[in-house]
């Protein structure tokens, strides 16, 4: 090995060291260049899409302005059969002022009655483009037609049409024939880069406007194949009519279905990357040459200091004073200083002591930083659990409703599978509720609705609710005579949750033919609830952590008992929030478990609480507006309501919901809160302001269920607040209650 090492000079080793240091840099630089190239392509596509969005906003504003002028004209007093001559003169003035070709008036059957471009008594020609006219007549909504050549051959134009209704009936269709030069002027006002090509196409992909003149009235074949996919917006690489390869972004207008496309030249976008690649290659070659020169130059400056260090080390070995002197190389200077200071034990000890103190300070700083990160992680966990619960509730709602619909249709062939799905959906809902409860409890946001409660009723109801899942297990309920009138001050829902969690835990760890006991006793000024089972029991090391958050006893690899380790932690938190205590005992593995809950009692109230819950209200006739951007949730809820005899209109978008109100007068409006573009709170206020829904009963259906969310919904005008996944009965009861309040 020595002979092999002796053949490699220091100069060669220094060169290899420098070159090896450059290799990772070269690899990283190549990856960075590839990443920059991809980012350049992505940025160009996004820039094209942003330009298209901006121009789409301008074009949409132009069309909306035209629609607004026509709607104002439709509301004028001259638009009555007795004053059509005056209306003709008014329309002619507006058309001239706006630069339109003409304004036409058609009746409810699509016959053109007059045109502002002709004399009032001169017969007007029929519509050149009747499709949009018929669409307005059928839908009762404004429409924008495709580009067409009029009968007067004055150049391409398009029609903007609005309905004119009287007492809810369509009487006329008012149309503005707008030359495409209006859209061209919108394109010219955008100050687009010289390298870009911008085009506007109608719903039939005929050209409306283009920033560069071209004889073809349609998009290039590559762009047309992209646009025919029908997406609302997107990006792609296409070739323009001039043969220029471009990054193209396009946007489709929601109302008119027109398309705005912007193409940015690929060659212009990538021109700068060639200079970057050339500069990198030249720099890498220069670095290799410099490494070879530096290795040759500095090798001789290193050999002599190393020889002096060897002599100093030999001197130190003989126990003599060491003096190395100046070596000229920082690393070797430090070695020389270490040799010189090796004989000074006292100074070395002082340095070690100072180093230890510095290390302790660094460790303290690390511990402090770790504590801060742990607190941040705790807050992030709570926020994540709350958002996770909300997002899981959205898909659970349509699943639960769909299963209810399947049950009502009564298909016996799928009954077994349906019941399995119902159990699993209920289990998932319980897990979601546990996650949200943990988040609220740890974040101190859990609201309690405290009222006097009779514990005997609560215990018996909990036992009755458990019967469907007991199987062959036996459940004994024992309420002592002196405990029949035990009352506590608490939240009925949360105390029922405590009993359900304890009984569910007992079922989970008790055999299929085991025995469970539920007892209620009076112990001084406290009520004692005991849950006993003869199941698997718990060893002492499990008992020590049984109420810890996310703790689970050791299980087999199949995790047959499942769970998240939240149920008992929630039990302890809820019991303590009621001023009580909970404890668990077990004689060991296989000898069963015992859980004891103690709650402070109160005096018997003067009037007993009325029994809660009522039978589901019978369904009746009524008109329901249902708004939810989750298509599955909206469709299944609508199917449930329609199956129950209601007339239902569904909207997946708040804007569509407001449009429906023009022709639909709902008795009850069920609105999701987390809608795109407009919150459910804002939508509720706008629905309430609409003349067809001024007395509409408003129901909020949302995944957010805190007391603050309920109060916010009430402030926005909602009469009821349902948390997803709301049961089918809860939804039907809310709708029927709204109808009864409407009748009252």
XYZ file of C-alpha atoms in Angstrom:
744
model
C 0.000 0.000 0.000
C 2.891 2.350 0.765
C 4.453 1.768 -2.624
C 1.157 2.463 -4.370
C 0.607 5.673 -2.351
C 4.153 6.900 -2.967
C 3.516 6.989 -6.731
C 0.888 9.741 -6.380
C 2.287 13.209 -6.002
C 0.780 15.930 -3.820
C 0.167 18.023 -6.933
C -1.909 15.219 -8.464
C -3.842 14.694 -5.254
C -4.640 18.417 -5.000
C -5.895 18.410 -8.586
C -8.149 15.415 -7.898
C -9.440 17.149 -4.771
C -10.285 20.332 -6.678
C -11.848 18.416 -9.565
C -13.947 16.258 -7.231
C -15.209 19.433 -5.582
C -16.302 20.757 -8.972
C -18.146 17.545 -9.952
C -21.105 17.944 -7.526
C -21.281 21.600 -8.530
C -21.528 20.577 -12.177
C -24.253 18.035 -11.425
C -26.218 20.566 -9.378
C -25.799 23.166 -12.106
C -27.150 20.743 -14.726
C -30.165 20.008 -12.552
C -30.666 23.727 -11.929
C -30.530 24.419 -15.672
C -33.093 21.690 -16.310
C -35.268 23.076 -13.537
C -34.933 26.629 -14.881
C -35.899 25.393 -18.340
C -39.041 23.750 -16.966
C -39.803 26.830 -14.876
C -39.310 29.055 -17.925
C -41.812 26.935 -19.834
C -44.249 26.978 -16.885
C -43.846 30.745 -16.402
C -44.456 31.374 -20.097
C -47.617 29.250 -20.031
C -48.850 31.012 -16.897
C -48.072 34.395 -18.428
C -50.103 33.446 -21.510
C -52.951 32.254 -19.279
C -52.792 35.474 -17.223
C -52.987 37.564 -20.408
C -55.971 35.511 -21.567
C -57.678 35.960 -18.219
C -57.139 39.722 -18.310
C -58.469 39.971 -21.855
C -61.361 37.639 -20.945
C -62.301 40.028 -18.169
C -62.232 42.957 -20.601
C -64.267 41.111 -23.280
C -66.747 39.841 -20.697
C -67.099 43.388 -19.367
C -67.817 44.639 -22.905
C -70.508 41.963 -23.395
C -71.944 42.594 -19.926
C -72.061 46.340 -20.658
C -73.972 45.658 -23.871
C -76.366 43.371 -21.977
C -76.834 46.036 -19.300
C -77.688 48.731 -21.861
C -80.234 46.397 -23.495
C -81.774 45.545 -20.121
C -82.084 49.255 -19.319
C -83.682 49.811 -22.717
C -86.062 46.895 -22.051
C -87.236 48.607 -18.869
C -88.092 51.858 -20.667
C -91.705 52.983 -20.774
C -91.717 53.177 -24.595
C -91.510 49.362 -24.964
C -95.271 48.776 -25.045
C -97.392 47.960 -28.082
C -98.951 51.431 -28.116
C -95.578 53.269 -28.178
C -93.403 51.130 -30.466
C -92.828 54.127 -32.769
C -91.275 56.068 -29.901
C -89.274 52.980 -28.892
C -87.929 52.716 -32.452
C -86.584 56.262 -32.313
C -85.019 55.636 -28.891
C -83.389 52.398 -30.094
C -81.979 54.146 -33.166
C -80.352 56.830 -31.003
C -78.808 54.284 -28.647
C -77.532 52.111 -31.506
C -75.896 55.104 -33.154
C -74.389 56.331 -29.881
C -72.952 52.887 -29.061
C -71.640 52.202 -32.565
C -73.885 49.149 -33.058
C -75.226 48.074 -36.450
C -78.805 48.010 -35.258
C -81.165 47.150 -32.419
C -83.900 44.650 -33.317
C -87.126 43.800 -31.543
C -88.631 40.306 -31.910
C -91.811 38.857 -30.442
C -92.046 35.760 -28.218
C -92.192 33.522 -31.321
C -88.943 34.827 -32.776
C -90.451 37.055 -35.481
C -88.504 40.301 -35.949
C -90.924 43.229 -35.529
C -88.623 46.154 -36.211
C -84.992 47.185 -36.715
C -83.531 50.548 -35.725
C -81.540 50.556 -38.989
C -84.770 50.593 -41.049
C -87.781 52.814 -41.141
C -90.263 52.150 -38.374
C -92.902 50.867 -40.758
C -90.495 49.053 -43.064
C -90.622 45.269 -42.762
C -87.535 43.990 -40.918
C -85.732 40.875 -42.223
C -85.732 37.741 -40.120
C -82.819 37.001 -37.799
C -79.642 35.942 -39.608
C -78.603 33.832 -36.625
C -81.800 32.405 -35.036
C -80.142 29.913 -32.646
C -79.328 32.444 -29.913
C -82.757 34.039 -30.396
C -84.469 30.709 -29.752
C -82.187 30.094 -26.760
C -83.379 33.333 -25.134
C -87.013 32.390 -25.830
C -86.572 28.914 -24.293
C -84.401 29.800 -21.287
C -85.559 33.329 -20.558
C -81.896 34.321 -20.055
C -79.623 36.758 -21.967
C -77.486 35.192 -24.700
C -74.599 36.085 -27.020
C -74.671 34.652 -30.538
C -71.820 33.618 -32.832
C -70.266 35.809 -35.502
C -72.347 36.033 -38.702
C -72.582 38.135 -41.864
C -75.780 40.217 -41.885
C -78.214 40.611 -44.769
C -76.828 44.088 -45.529
C -73.259 42.698 -46.028
C -71.658 45.335 -43.845
C -69.105 42.980 -42.337
C -69.180 40.317 -39.580
C -71.089 41.068 -36.389
C -72.667 39.230 -33.476
C -75.921 39.523 -31.580
C -76.369 40.238 -27.849
C -79.924 39.354 -26.843
C -81.987 39.900 -23.673
C -85.539 38.798 -22.823
C -88.289 41.327 -22.073
C -90.858 39.909 -19.659
C -94.166 41.358 -18.530
C -95.836 39.837 -15.459
C -93.485 36.879 -15.619
C -94.252 36.124 -19.291
C -91.842 36.592 -22.209
C -93.192 39.346 -24.506
C -90.201 40.465 -26.589
C -86.570 39.668 -27.314
C -84.354 42.746 -27.622
C -81.104 42.324 -29.621
C -78.061 44.504 -30.308
C -76.176 43.680 -33.508
C -72.571 44.575 -32.586
C -69.751 44.731 -35.150
C -66.653 42.699 -34.313
C -64.643 45.925 -34.420
C -65.878 46.563 -30.860
C -64.049 43.445 -29.683
C -61.032 44.344 -31.846
C -60.846 47.667 -30.022
C -60.885 45.801 -26.682
C -57.959 43.651 -27.906
C -56.012 46.717 -29.093
C -56.424 48.428 -25.700
C -54.579 45.605 -23.901
C -51.024 46.770 -24.907
C -49.844 43.222 -25.529
C -46.176 42.303 -26.243
C -45.080 42.242 -29.884
C -44.215 38.547 -29.645
C -47.724 37.527 -28.564
C -50.720 36.579 -30.665
C -54.131 37.118 -29.131
C -57.387 35.903 -30.647
C -61.041 35.868 -29.613
C -63.295 33.075 -30.936
C -67.045 32.606 -30.612
C -68.760 29.456 -29.382
C -68.384 27.887 -32.863
C -64.647 28.728 -32.869
C -65.081 31.383 -35.535
C -62.677 34.298 -35.182
C -64.124 37.421 -33.583
C -60.884 39.391 -33.213
C -57.115 38.807 -33.605
C -54.101 40.950 -32.802
C -52.409 39.909 -36.095
C -54.242 39.926 -39.389
C -54.684 36.543 -41.070
C -57.000 35.351 -43.814
C -58.122 32.240 -41.933
C -61.340 32.797 -39.924
C -60.625 29.832 -37.597
C -57.866 28.926 -35.112
C -54.842 26.901 -36.155
C -55.416 23.107 -36.219
C -53.331 22.533 -33.075
C -55.173 25.263 -31.142
C -58.572 24.109 -32.389
C -57.936 20.539 -31.178
C -57.144 21.930 -27.711
C -60.184 24.236 -27.618
C -62.572 21.473 -28.680
C -61.832 19.614 -25.446
C -64.258 22.056 -23.826
C -62.270 22.982 -20.692
C -63.007 26.290 -18.948
C -59.319 27.284 -19.197
C -55.954 25.714 -19.758
C -52.461 25.893 -21.239
C -50.792 23.987 -24.067
C -48.086 24.203 -26.705
C -49.526 25.043 -30.135
C -48.490 26.408 -33.503
C -49.977 29.684 -34.733
C -51.432 30.285 -38.188
C -48.085 31.945 -39.038
C -46.252 28.707 -38.118
C -44.755 30.014 -34.863
C -44.500 27.458 -32.043
C -46.055 29.067 -28.961
C -46.999 28.510 -25.336
C -50.723 29.146 -25.374
C -53.161 29.901 -22.559
C -56.887 30.076 -23.148
C -59.990 31.040 -21.132
C -63.612 30.232 -21.976
C -66.217 32.829 -20.950
C -68.876 31.212 -18.753
C -71.925 33.056 -20.132
C -71.211 33.386 -23.865
C -68.837 30.349 -24.244
C -66.474 32.587 -26.259
C -62.788 31.681 -26.028
C -59.831 34.043 -25.560
C -56.432 32.549 -26.468
C -52.946 34.063 -26.041
C -49.831 32.515 -27.590
C -46.256 33.499 -26.561
C -43.367 32.517 -28.851
C -41.316 29.556 -27.562
C -38.235 30.822 -29.373
C -38.399 34.223 -27.646
C -39.013 32.606 -24.254
C -36.057 30.195 -24.545
C -33.592 32.591 -26.175
C -32.075 33.609 -22.817
C -31.414 29.990 -21.785
C -28.795 29.484 -24.536
C -26.622 32.211 -23.051
C -26.937 30.664 -19.589
C -25.869 27.212 -20.853
C -22.885 28.659 -22.734
C -21.753 30.677 -19.745
C -22.016 27.635 -17.485
C -19.965 25.424 -19.850
C -17.254 28.048 -20.224
C -17.137 28.591 -16.480
C -16.817 24.860 -15.782
C -13.889 24.466 -18.228
C -12.184 27.515 -16.806
C -12.626 26.136 -13.289
C -10.970 22.835 -14.255
C -8.003 24.674 -15.768
C -7.683 26.869 -12.717
C -7.798 23.775 -10.463
C -4.859 22.241 -12.332
C -2.846 25.476 -12.100
C -3.592 25.953 -8.383
C -2.653 22.322 -7.628
C 0.686 22.744 -9.379
C 1.412 26.136 -7.771
C 0.495 25.334 -4.173
C 1.920 21.806 -3.953
C 5.431 23.127 -3.401
C 4.194 25.586 -0.749
C 2.677 22.709 1.237
C 5.627 20.278 1.278
C 8.012 22.416 3.373
C 5.458 23.259 6.178
C 4.550 19.581 6.436
C 8.211 18.663 6.971
C 8.438 21.323 9.741
C 5.326 19.872 11.394
C 6.867 16.387 11.295
C 9.944 17.704 13.128
C 7.743 19.511 15.687
C 5.750 16.322 16.331
C 8.985 14.427 16.939
C 10.106 17.143 19.382
C 6.766 16.934 21.229
C 7.234 13.154 21.504
C 10.502 13.742 23.359
C 8.734 16.040 25.836
C 10.540 19.205 24.740
C 9.131 22.686 24.170
C 7.680 23.044 20.707
C 7.983 26.138 18.515
C 6.735 25.785 14.962
C 6.684 29.395 13.735
C 4.849 30.766 10.707
C 3.862 28.158 8.115
C 1.881 30.301 5.658
C -1.106 27.897 5.396
C -4.070 28.437 7.703
C -4.860 24.757 8.241
C -1.260 23.856 8.961
C -0.924 26.921 11.174
C -3.712 25.520 13.363
C -1.890 22.191 13.588
C 1.282 23.988 14.598
C -0.564 25.989 17.232
C -2.034 22.781 18.632
C 1.449 21.291 18.948
C 2.742 24.378 20.691
C -0.153 24.450 23.169
C -0.060 20.725 23.905
C 2.486 21.263 26.678
C 0.356 23.868 28.458
C -2.007 21.656 30.507
C -3.550 24.522 32.425
C -4.419 26.512 29.302
C -5.754 23.360 27.636
C -8.026 22.683 30.624
C -9.280 26.300 30.491
C -10.085 25.944 26.802
C -11.955 22.690 27.452
C -13.925 24.321 30.270
C -14.927 27.226 28.029
C -15.849 24.809 25.259
C -18.048 22.853 27.705
C -19.817 26.066 28.764
C -20.403 27.008 25.137
C -21.765 23.528 24.456
C -24.186 23.829 27.397
C -25.441 27.172 26.068
C -25.887 25.659 22.626
C -27.823 22.716 24.100
C -30.004 25.133 26.089
C -30.728 27.077 22.913
C -31.593 23.837 21.129
C -33.957 22.793 23.921
C -35.663 26.203 23.818
C -36.032 25.980 20.053
C -37.359 22.414 20.353
C -40.001 23.562 22.856
C -41.069 26.355 20.522
C -41.322 23.954 17.602
C -43.336 21.540 19.728
C -45.808 24.326 20.555
C -46.035 25.245 16.864
C -46.538 21.580 15.998
C -49.346 21.359 18.565
C -51.131 24.336 17.046
C -50.625 22.957 13.534
C -51.985 19.587 14.687
C -55.165 21.204 16.065
C -55.692 23.199 12.868
C -55.040 20.078 10.780
C -57.524 17.993 12.785
C -60.225 20.650 12.428
C -59.688 20.962 8.667
C -59.418 17.159 8.271
C -62.749 16.680 10.051
C -64.418 19.285 7.841
C -63.029 17.823 4.610
C -64.016 14.262 5.637
C -67.571 15.346 6.413
C -68.146 16.605 2.856
C -67.918 13.136 1.205
C -69.743 11.470 4.123
C -72.880 13.562 3.541
C -73.701 12.279 0.006
C -72.724 8.720 1.012
C -75.146 8.708 3.962
C -77.939 10.255 1.877
C -77.369 7.814 -0.999
C -77.594 4.859 1.393
C -80.836 6.267 2.808
C -82.230 6.530 -0.733
C -81.233 2.928 -1.442
C -83.029 1.836 1.735
C -86.179 3.721 0.747
C -86.175 2.120 -2.705
C -86.114 -1.243 -0.920
C -83.908 -3.385 -3.160
C -83.609 -6.669 -1.147
C -80.747 -7.891 -3.311
C -78.363 -5.213 -1.935
C -79.636 -5.052 1.622
C -76.656 -6.837 3.165
C -74.095 -4.710 1.335
C -76.043 -1.545 2.137
C -76.130 -2.367 5.840
C -72.358 -2.938 5.803
C -71.851 0.469 4.166
C -74.243 2.114 6.647
C -72.272 0.719 9.573
C -68.967 1.781 8.091
C -70.223 5.303 7.270
C -71.524 5.613 10.856
C -68.135 4.403 12.118
C -66.330 6.945 9.937
C -68.644 9.699 11.227
C -67.792 8.738 14.802
C -64.078 8.877 14.014
C -64.492 12.324 12.407
C -66.501 13.547 15.420
C -63.747 12.263 17.744
C -61.092 14.106 15.736
C -63.079 17.348 15.889
C -63.827 16.918 19.595
C -60.126 16.417 20.335
C -59.286 19.542 18.345
C -61.921 21.605 20.159
C -60.996 20.250 23.594
C -57.253 20.770 23.195
C -57.875 24.215 21.695
C -60.373 25.058 24.513
C -63.068 25.810 21.918
C -65.632 23.137 22.876
C -68.917 24.898 23.714
C -71.145 23.349 26.393
C -74.935 23.727 26.539
C -75.508 23.200 30.240
C -78.989 22.455 31.572
C -80.575 20.262 34.279
C -80.485 16.576 33.277
C -82.024 13.474 34.848
C -79.286 10.840 34.805
C -81.629 7.839 34.973
C -83.169 8.794 31.618
C -79.729 9.426 30.118
C -78.431 6.014 31.267
C -81.461 4.128 29.931
C -81.349 5.951 26.573
C -77.654 5.100 26.196
C -78.409 1.419 26.839
C -81.277 1.419 24.315
C -79.099 3.028 21.640
C -76.534 0.249 22.128
C -78.919 -2.667 21.523
C -78.381 -2.961 17.703
C -74.627 -3.601 18.128
C -74.667 -5.879 21.194
C -75.076 -9.112 19.261
C -75.167 -12.025 21.715
C -73.644 -9.973 24.538
C -75.834 -9.317 27.591
C -76.233 -5.777 28.899
C -77.712 -5.300 32.382
C -78.928 -1.835 33.345
C -79.268 -1.248 37.079
C -80.551 2.105 38.392
C -80.728 2.120 42.191
C -84.048 3.337 43.680
C -82.359 6.283 45.368
C -80.760 7.238 42.012
C -84.022 7.627 40.029
C -84.139 11.376 40.774
C -80.443 12.159 40.498
C -80.027 15.391 38.495
C -76.859 16.994 37.214
C -76.097 20.250 35.420
C -74.546 19.319 32.105
C -74.637 19.054 28.332
C -76.944 16.168 27.389
C -75.172 15.482 24.095
C -71.697 15.402 25.670
C -72.718 13.202 28.628
C -74.426 10.823 26.199
C -71.139 10.798 24.263
C -69.304 9.815 27.471
C -71.643 6.826 28.027
C -71.527 5.791 24.360
C -67.707 5.844 24.363
C -67.472 3.784 27.570
C -70.090 1.255 26.424
C -68.547 1.071 22.966
C -65.149 0.430 24.548
C -66.691 -2.360 26.646
C -68.220 -3.998 23.554
C -64.913 -3.747 21.690
C -63.012 -5.644 24.386
C -65.734 -8.129 25.433
C -66.305 -11.486 23.773
C -69.295 -12.117 21.495
C -71.210 -13.769 24.391
C -69.830 -11.649 27.209
C -71.567 -9.677 29.951
C -71.655 -5.871 30.361
C -73.254 -4.004 33.284
C -74.294 -0.344 33.444
C -75.085 0.956 36.941
C -76.216 4.262 38.441
C -75.801 4.929 42.184
C -75.930 7.877 44.560
C -72.713 8.508 46.522
C -73.224 11.453 48.888
C -73.524 14.622 46.807
C -72.273 12.828 43.690
C -73.766 10.506 41.100
C -71.724 7.392 40.301
C -72.021 5.696 36.885
C -70.219 2.345 36.545
C -69.513 0.375 33.356
C -68.351 -3.230 34.034
C -67.379 -5.957 31.598
C -65.882 -9.450 31.750
C -63.695 -8.911 28.683
C -59.949 -8.918 28.043
C -59.070 -6.635 30.962
C -55.904 -4.520 31.235
C -52.447 -5.037 32.718
C -51.042 -2.279 35.010
C -48.827 -0.740 32.300
C -51.911 -0.193 30.068
C -54.020 1.194 32.957
C -51.369 3.836 33.555
C -51.913 5.369 30.077
C -55.505 4.365 29.256
C -56.802 7.989 29.260
C -53.831 9.449 27.340
C -54.516 11.058 23.965
C -53.842 8.716 20.983
C -52.779 5.886 23.308
C -53.715 2.362 22.244
C -53.054 -0.857 24.084
C -50.740 -3.302 22.282
C -52.682 -5.305 19.670
C -52.077 -8.112 17.264
C -50.742 -7.211 13.804
C -54.255 -7.424 12.278
C -55.503 -4.538 14.524
C -58.899 -6.237 14.792
C -60.123 -3.668 17.341
C -58.930 -0.617 15.372
C -59.611 2.913 16.618
C -57.570 6.101 16.936
C -56.979 6.118 20.690
C -59.267 9.130 21.196
C -62.429 7.785 22.877
C -61.235 7.502 26.485
C -59.208 10.710 26.262
C -62.402 12.512 25.174
C -64.307 10.833 28.033
C -61.877 12.174 30.631
C -61.902 15.702 29.155
C -65.722 15.860 28.962
C -66.182 14.487 32.495
C -63.688 16.988 33.914
C -65.438 19.821 32.040
C -68.575 18.817 34.008
C -66.651 19.028 37.277
C -66.421 15.243 37.660
C -63.841 12.466 37.625
C -63.359 9.166 35.800
C -61.230 6.195 36.835
C -60.463 2.734 35.428
C -59.577 -0.473 37.240
C -58.831 -4.045 36.177
C -57.683 -7.175 37.931
C -55.434 -8.021 35.017
C -55.482 -9.479 31.523
C -58.570 -11.622 30.847
C -60.379 -10.505 34.047
C -62.506 -7.645 32.748
C -62.452 -3.883 33.295
C -64.376 -1.331 35.348
C -64.839 2.383 34.562
C -66.372 4.700 37.180
C -67.641 8.214 36.395
C -68.541 10.551 39.261
C -70.489 13.789 38.649
C -71.652 16.453 41.124
C -75.459 16.418 41.554
C -77.919 19.329 41.816
C -81.325 19.757 43.425
C -84.330 18.351 41.551
C -85.724 21.200 39.373
C -89.286 22.338 39.930
C -90.445 21.157 36.493
C -89.003 18.024 34.859
C -87.346 18.535 31.488
C -89.585 17.718 28.578
C -88.725 14.647 26.548
C -86.417 15.481 23.724
C -86.772 14.383 20.157
C -89.885 13.950 18.112
C -90.987 11.799 15.268
C -89.940 12.949 11.869
C -92.373 15.446 10.389
C -94.376 14.180 7.434
C -93.189 15.382 4.058
C -95.345 17.867 2.181
C -95.419 19.762 -1.043
C -93.008 22.656 -1.328
C -90.305 24.247 -3.505
C -86.720 23.759 -2.375
C -83.554 25.517 -3.612
C -80.412 23.403 -2.890
C -76.944 24.974 -3.389
C -73.741 22.910 -2.859
C -70.527 22.826 -4.930
C -70.079 19.129 -4.008
C -72.034 17.584 -6.894
C -72.516 14.225 -5.174
C -73.795 15.834 -1.976
C -76.169 18.106 -3.889
C -77.489 15.361 -6.184
C -78.128 12.823 -3.418
C -79.823 15.411 -1.199
C -81.973 16.529 -4.147
C -82.933 12.908 -4.902
C -83.954 12.432 -1.250
C -86.115 15.582 -1.276
C -87.702 14.755 -4.631
C -88.458 11.231 -3.438
C -90.211 12.841 -0.463
C -92.507 14.854 -2.736
C -90.747 18.216 -2.995
C -89.994 20.288 -6.091
C -86.206 20.819 -6.042
C -83.876 23.086 -8.000
C -80.117 22.363 -7.658
C -77.242 24.804 -8.221
C -73.570 23.948 -7.874
C -72.488 27.594 -8.121
C -73.794 30.673 -6.222
C -74.122 32.692 -9.423
C -76.327 29.998 -10.978
C -78.426 29.931 -7.796
C -79.119 33.669 -8.045
C -80.045 33.249 -11.715
C -82.533 30.478 -10.833
C -84.360 32.858 -8.498
C -85.510 34.930 -11.471
C -87.874 32.127 -12.493
C -88.158 29.988 -9.335
C -89.733 31.056 -6.019
C -88.460 28.638 -3.307
C -90.109 28.154 0.064
C -86.906 26.783 1.647
C -83.278 27.405 0.616
C -80.623 24.884 1.778
C -77.187 26.496 1.266
C -73.648 25.184 1.697
C -71.297 27.666 3.420
C -67.969 26.849 1.714
C -68.938 27.814 -1.862
C -66.493 28.927 -4.612
C -66.318 32.645 -5.346
C -68.964 33.608 -2.766
C -69.455 32.338 0.778
C -72.771 30.866 1.869
C -73.233 33.811 4.252
C -73.011 36.352 1.406
C -75.219 34.181 -0.803
C -77.857 34.018 1.958
C -78.017 37.814 2.143
C -78.332 38.145 -1.651
C -80.988 35.428 -1.797
C -82.920 37.167 0.970
C -82.725 40.460 -0.974
C -84.194 38.868 -4.116
C -87.880 39.637 -4.659
C -88.671 35.930 -5.182
C -87.123 34.876 -1.863
C -87.792 37.700 0.611
C -89.612 35.333 3.014
C -87.667 32.169 2.182
C -86.729 29.850 5.103
C -82.900 29.569 5.124
C -81.068 26.370 6.218
C -77.245 26.217 6.467
C -75.693 22.817 5.588
C -71.950 22.827 6.282
C -68.986 20.913 7.631
C -68.261 23.648 10.200
C -70.161 23.030 13.426
C -68.735 25.128 16.278
C -70.942 27.466 18.312
C -69.220 30.415 16.603
C -70.198 28.950 13.200
C -73.823 28.570 14.333
C -73.941 32.158 15.594
C -72.396 33.455 12.373
C -75.015 31.563 10.346
C -77.832 33.098 12.391
C -76.384 36.569 11.900
C -76.351 35.942 8.134
C -80.099 35.141 8.164
C -80.129 31.349 8.505
C -82.998 29.968 10.595
C -81.398 26.517 10.996
C -77.839 25.105 10.993
C -77.119 21.472 10.000
C -73.632 19.925 10.262
C -72.455 17.534 7.533
C -73.062 14.697 7.225
C -76.619 15.545 8.297
C -78.866 12.497 8.516
C -81.669 12.207 5.944
C -84.251 12.595 8.730
C -82.546 15.749 9.981
C -82.590 17.273 6.494
C -86.239 16.315 5.891
C -87.267 17.619 9.333
C -85.479 20.939 8.705
C -87.220 21.371 5.340
C -90.635 20.425 6.707
C -90.179 22.746 9.697
C -89.366 25.580 7.305
C -92.520 24.886 5.284
C -94.655 24.865 8.436
C -93.178 28.181 9.530
C -93.927 29.571 6.068
C -97.576 28.505 6.395
C -97.804 29.941 9.902
